[in-house]
Amino acid sequence: MRTNALYTDLSGYYDLMCLDIDYQSQSNCVRRLHQIFGNTGRTHLDLACGTGPHVRHFIDYGYTSSGLDLNQPMLDIAMTRCPEAQFSQQNMSHFTVDEPVDLITCFLYSIHYNDGIDKLKACVESVHAALKPDGIFCFNVVDKAKINNTLFVRHTSNLEQDAFTFRSGWYYSGDGDRQALKLSIEKTTNGQTQIWHDEHPMVAFTFAEIVQILEPYFDVHLFEHDYEKLTPWDQHSGNAIITCVKKAAH
């Protein structure tokens, strides 16, 4: 199956696939980070926004929120979920905004969807240009050196007469700047099972490498990947929340 084909063909099932994700906790944590590190503004842009659940929470928090994504079927669902928001079909590696914003987010490890280090650098430049003074960029990452190829997450859900099993896991070959997110979906209806397999190519980097890319543009803060409490990164875990404060000049 071609890249992103599964997301396109099954965009209507995406929320079911992500049923275990605590969008409210994630959104609230980033709102707290914005309150701590950011300015007092209330404009927000979510990169790779998907069907818009994070945008929905930021609107409910009182932000003027918007989103962008490459996948138009996802954006169609997002527009239904968040009619107050503005959505655009753009590549986060090279995007523009009509007016600078106070907060830019990228949840669910989606920063890794930038296709290679050069595209990642271009994304960081686009984010910097799109932020107001003292604006915040917040996203989560995995360190390529700490990926365990044998680990995966799995959950099951039901929708009307259909039973679904979703499975996903990281894969890194041990060399280079490419990793993959491996996905599978099983859909069983009346005893008949269909199976989709997909592998999404993603950019791979260590925490040291991403900090080096960010530091010319931002003051960078790393936190443990825990949305319930904010604690500094312990220097050992392979997942982190990164909060960036825009520098005055580059």
GROMACS .gro file of C-alpha atoms in nm:
model
  250
    1MET     CA    1   0.000   0.000   0.000
    2ARG     CA    2   0.135   0.340  -0.094
    3THR     CA    3   0.242   0.593   0.168
    4ASN     CA    4  -0.055   0.752   0.347
    5ALA     CA    5  -0.300   0.536   0.150
    6LEU     CA    6  -0.427   0.377   0.468
    7TYR     CA    7  -0.493   0.715   0.627
    8THR     CA    8  -0.671   0.836   0.315
    9ASP     CA    9  -0.882   0.526   0.264
   10LEU     CA   10  -0.968   0.487   0.632
   11SER     CA   11  -0.986   0.852   0.739
   12GLY     CA   12  -1.335   0.782   0.867
   13TYR     CA   13  -1.189   0.528   1.110
   14TYR     CA   14  -0.898   0.743   1.225
   15ASP     CA   15  -1.069   0.858   1.545
   16LEU     CA   16  -1.151   0.497   1.626
   17MET     CA   17  -0.786   0.405   1.573
   18CYS     CA   18  -0.687   0.679   1.819
   19LEU     CA   19  -0.957   0.604   2.074
   20ASP     CA   20  -0.704   0.542   2.352
   21ILE     CA   21  -0.536   0.882   2.310
   22ASP     CA   22  -0.609   1.134   2.585
   23TYR     CA   23  -0.637   1.443   2.366
   24GLN     CA   24  -0.761   1.659   2.653
   25SER     CA   25  -0.466   1.576   2.876
   26GLN     CA   26  -0.221   1.646   2.594
   27SER     CA   27  -0.387   1.975   2.506
   28ASN     CA   28  -0.407   2.088   2.867
   29CYS     CA   29  -0.039   2.010   2.925
   30VAL     CA   30   0.065   2.220   2.626
   31ARG     CA   31  -0.166   2.499   2.739
   32ARG     CA   32   0.019   2.497   3.073
   33LEU     CA   33   0.353   2.509   2.891
   34HIS     CA   34   0.230   2.806   2.690
   35GLN     CA   35   0.123   2.981   3.010
   36ILE     CA   36   0.466   2.920   3.165
   37PHE     CA   37   0.693   3.001   2.871
   38GLY     CA   38   0.487   3.199   2.623
   39ASN     CA   39   0.335   3.536   2.571
   40THR     CA   40  -0.021   3.617   2.674
   41GLY     CA   41  -0.165   3.571   2.325
   42ARG     CA   42  -0.437   3.322   2.236
   43THR     CA   43  -0.382   3.233   1.871
   44HIS     CA   44  -0.292   2.873   1.792
   45LEU     CA   45  -0.196   2.658   1.492
   46ASP     CA   46  -0.182   2.276   1.502
   47LEU     CA   47   0.048   2.109   1.248
   48ALA     CA   48  -0.063   1.770   1.112
   49CYS     CA   49  -0.395   1.835   1.284
   50GLY     CA   50  -0.568   1.526   1.146
   51THR     CA   51  -0.939   1.525   1.233
   52GLY     CA   52  -0.897   1.819   1.470
   53PRO     CA   53  -0.941   1.685   1.827
   54HIS     CA   54  -0.658   1.899   1.967
   55VAL     CA   55  -0.792   2.205   1.784
   56ARG     CA   56  -1.131   2.139   1.945
   57HIS     CA   57  -0.978   2.151   2.294
   58PHE     CA   58  -0.784   2.471   2.228
   59ILE     CA   59  -1.099   2.640   2.101
   60ASP     CA   60  -1.273   2.532   2.419
   61TYR     CA   61  -0.983   2.683   2.618
   62GLY     CA   62  -1.053   3.019   2.454
   63TYR     CA   63  -0.792   3.016   2.176
   64THR     CA   64  -0.848   3.122   1.818
   65SER     CA   65  -0.730   2.792   1.678
   66SER     CA   66  -0.645   2.668   1.329
   67GLY     CA   67  -0.496   2.357   1.173
   68LEU     CA   68  -0.315   2.226   0.869
   69ASP     CA   69  -0.272   1.880   0.727
   70LEU     CA   70  -0.183   1.713   0.398
   71ASN     CA   71  -0.488   1.489   0.406
   72GLN     CA   72  -0.808   1.654   0.283
   73PRO     CA   73  -1.046   1.378   0.405
   74MET     CA   74  -0.905   1.431   0.755
   75LEU     CA   75  -0.955   1.807   0.722
   76ASP     CA   76  -1.315   1.754   0.611
   77ILE     CA   77  -1.380   1.575   0.942
   78ALA     CA   78  -1.190   1.846   1.132
   79MET     CA   79  -1.407   2.118   0.978
   80THR     CA   80  -1.719   1.938   1.099
   81ARG     CA   81  -1.572   1.896   1.448
   82CYS     CA   82  -1.444   2.256   1.469
   83PRO     CA   83  -1.657   2.484   1.248
   84GLU     CA   84  -1.509   2.788   1.428
   85ALA     CA   85  -1.156   2.705   1.311
   86GLN     CA   86  -0.969   2.769   0.989
   87PHE     CA   87  -0.807   2.468   0.821
   88SER     CA   88  -0.572   2.449   0.525
   89GLN     CA   89  -0.425   2.168   0.321
   90GLN     CA   90  -0.052   2.235   0.348
   91ASN     CA   91   0.275   2.051   0.399
   92MET     CA   92   0.421   2.138   0.738
   93SER     CA   93   0.769   2.131   0.585
   94HIS     CA   94   0.684   2.448   0.390
   95PHE     CA   95   0.380   2.632   0.520
   96THR     CA   96   0.268   2.991   0.555
   97VAL     CA   97   0.016   3.174   0.771
   98ASP     CA   98  -0.183   3.488   0.703
   99GLU     CA   99  -0.094   3.632   1.044
  100PRO     CA  100   0.169   3.515   1.297
  101VAL     CA  101   0.036   3.313   1.590
  102ASP     CA  102   0.126   3.274   1.957
  103LEU     CA  103   0.139   2.895   1.981
  104ILE     CA  104   0.220   2.621   1.731
  105THR     CA  105   0.173   2.255   1.824
  106CYS     CA  106   0.250   1.922   1.660
  107PHE     CA  107   0.113   1.625   1.854
  108LEU     CA  108   0.136   1.246   1.820
  109TYR     CA  109   0.501   1.246   1.705
  110SER     CA  110   0.386   1.400   1.378
  111ILE     CA  111   0.699   1.616   1.353
  112HIS     CA  112   0.864   1.295   1.231
  113TYR     CA  113   0.647   1.305   0.917
  114ASN     CA  114   0.888   1.559   0.771
  115ASP     CA  115   1.055   1.365   0.492
  116GLY     CA  116   1.422   1.383   0.587
  117ILE     CA  117   1.648   1.619   0.780
  118ASP     CA  118   1.633   1.895   0.518
  119LYS     CA  119   1.251   1.898   0.531
  120LEU     CA  120   1.267   1.897   0.912
  121LYS     CA  121   1.494   2.202   0.904
  122ALA     CA  122   1.256   2.372   0.660
  123CYS     CA  123   0.967   2.298   0.896
  124VAL     CA  124   1.154   2.461   1.186
  125GLU     CA  125   1.219   2.767   0.969
  126SER     CA  126   0.850   2.784   0.872
  127VAL     CA  127   0.746   2.757   1.238
  128HIS     CA  128   0.986   3.034   1.340
  129ALA     CA  129   0.850   3.263   1.068
  130ALA     CA  130   0.489   3.186   1.166
  131LEU     CA  131   0.529   3.270   1.536
  132LYS     CA  132   0.488   3.605   1.707
  133PRO     CA  133   0.765   3.736   1.937
  134ASP     CA  134   0.801   3.503   2.237
  135GLY     CA  135   0.579   3.252   2.060
  136ILE     CA  136   0.592   2.885   2.156
  137PHE     CA  137   0.644   2.571   1.949
  138CYS     CA  138   0.559   2.248   2.130
  139PHE     CA  139   0.581   1.889   1.999
  140ASN     CA  140   0.677   1.537   2.104
  141VAL     CA  141   0.958   1.319   1.968
  142VAL     CA  142   1.124   0.979   1.988
  143ASP     CA  143   1.503   0.939   1.994
  144LYS     CA  144   1.614   0.707   1.713
  145ALA     CA  145   1.890   0.562   1.931
  146LYS     CA  146   1.634   0.442   2.186
  147ILE     CA  147   1.379   0.279   1.957
  148ASN     CA  148   1.302  -0.085   2.039
  149ASN     CA  149   1.184  -0.249   1.718
  150THR     CA  150   1.005  -0.527   1.908
  151LEU     CA  151   0.768  -0.298   2.098
  152PHE     CA  152   0.422  -0.209   1.970
  153VAL     CA  153   0.087  -0.087   2.099
  154ARG     CA  154  -0.238  -0.269   2.027
  155HIS     CA  155  -0.603  -0.204   2.102
  156THR     CA  156  -0.943  -0.321   1.983
  157SER     CA  157  -1.260  -0.124   1.918
  158ASN     CA  158  -1.607  -0.185   1.781
  159LEU     CA  159  -1.813   0.029   1.546
  160GLU     CA  160  -2.165  -0.092   1.475
  161GLN     CA  161  -2.124  -0.446   1.332
  162ASP     CA  162  -1.748  -0.411   1.274
  163ALA     CA  163  -1.467  -0.516   1.511
  164PHE     CA  164  -1.129  -0.349   1.470
  165THR     CA  165  -0.780  -0.434   1.594
  166PHE     CA  166  -0.517  -0.161   1.560
  167ARG     CA  167  -0.145  -0.216   1.602
  168SER     CA  168   0.148   0.026   1.563
  169GLY     CA  169   0.518   0.035   1.643
  170TRP     CA  170   0.841   0.217   1.558
  171TYR     CA  171   1.113   0.062   1.346
  172TYR     CA  172   1.469   0.193   1.307
  173SER     CA  173   1.738   0.009   1.113
  174GLY     CA  174   2.016   0.143   1.335
  175ASP     CA  175   2.169   0.370   1.073
  176GLY     CA  176   2.080   0.693   0.894
  177ASP     CA  177   1.806   0.952   0.929
  178ARG     CA  178   1.503   0.740   0.836
  179GLN     CA  179   1.273   0.542   1.062
  180ALA     CA  180   0.927   0.400   1.006
  181LEU     CA  181   0.593   0.381   1.180
  182LYS     CA  182   0.448   0.037   1.106
  183LEU     CA  183   0.071   0.012   1.122
  184SER     CA  184  -0.184  -0.264   1.077
  185ILE     CA  185  -0.561  -0.262   1.095
  186GLU     CA  186  -0.784  -0.568   1.108
  187LYS     CA  187  -1.153  -0.519   1.037
  188THR     CA  188  -1.388  -0.810   1.102
  189THR     CA  189  -1.747  -0.805   0.980
  190ASN     CA  190  -1.973  -1.110   1.014
  191GLY     CA  191  -1.672  -1.336   1.056
  192GLN     CA  192  -1.490  -1.198   0.751
  193THR     CA  193  -1.159  -1.022   0.823
  194GLN     CA  194  -0.980  -0.763   0.612
  195ILE     CA  195  -0.624  -0.663   0.700
  196TRP     CA  196  -0.440  -0.344   0.599
  197HIS     CA  197  -0.067  -0.304   0.648
  198ASP     CA  198   0.111   0.025   0.604
  199GLU     CA  199   0.456   0.162   0.674
  200HIS     CA  200   0.502   0.537   0.703
  201PRO     CA  201   0.855   0.665   0.635
  202MET     CA  202   0.964   0.923   0.891
  203VAL     CA  203   1.268   1.130   0.971
  204ALA     CA  204   1.491   0.989   1.247
  205PHE     CA  205   1.712   1.187   1.483
  206THR     CA  206   1.855   1.188   1.832
  207PHE     CA  207   1.753   1.444   2.090
  208ALA     CA  208   2.095   1.608   2.052
  209GLU     CA  209   2.040   1.641   1.677
  210ILE     CA  210   1.695   1.798   1.704
  211VAL     CA  211   1.814   2.042   1.970
  212GLN     CA  212   2.102   2.145   1.742
  213ILE     CA  213   1.852   2.218   1.463
  214LEU     CA  214   1.624   2.417   1.695
  215GLU     CA  215   1.875   2.623   1.893
  216PRO     CA  216   1.952   2.886   1.625
  217TYR     CA  217   1.583   2.982   1.634
  218PHE     CA  218   1.458   2.896   1.982
  219ASP     CA  219   1.538   2.858   2.348
  220VAL     CA  220   1.477   2.485   2.391
  221HIS     CA  221   1.335   2.298   2.693
  222LEU     CA  222   1.296   1.918   2.714
  223PHE     CA  223   1.041   1.749   2.940
  224GLU     CA  224   0.957   1.392   3.023
  225HIS     CA  225   0.687   1.244   2.801
  226ASP     CA  226   0.422   1.272   3.072
  227TYR     CA  227   0.122   1.494   3.003
  228GLU     CA  228  -0.007   1.468   3.359
  229LYS     CA  229   0.293   1.631   3.527
  230LEU     CA  230   0.572   1.853   3.398
  231THR     CA  231   0.918   1.725   3.485
  232PRO     CA  232   1.250   1.788   3.309
  233TRP     CA  233   1.374   1.517   3.076
  234ASP     CA  234   1.573   1.262   3.277
  235GLN     CA  235   1.853   1.235   3.013
  236HIS     CA  236   1.773   0.866   2.963
  237SER     CA  237   1.418   0.809   2.833
  238GLY     CA  238   1.363   0.783   2.460
  239ASN     CA  239   1.051   1.002   2.438
  240ALA     CA  240   1.021   1.370   2.523
  241ILE     CA  241   0.803   1.678   2.497
  242ILE     CA  242   1.000   1.968   2.351
  243THR     CA  243   0.898   2.328   2.419
  244CYS     CA  244   1.064   2.603   2.215
  245VAL     CA  245   1.050   2.978   2.280
  246LYS     CA  246   1.110   3.195   1.974
  247LYS     CA  247   1.425   3.402   1.993
  248ALA     CA  248   1.395   3.770   1.919
  249ALA     CA  249   1.612   3.759   1.609
  250HIS     CA  250   1.787   3.502   1.393
   0.00000   0.00000   0.00000
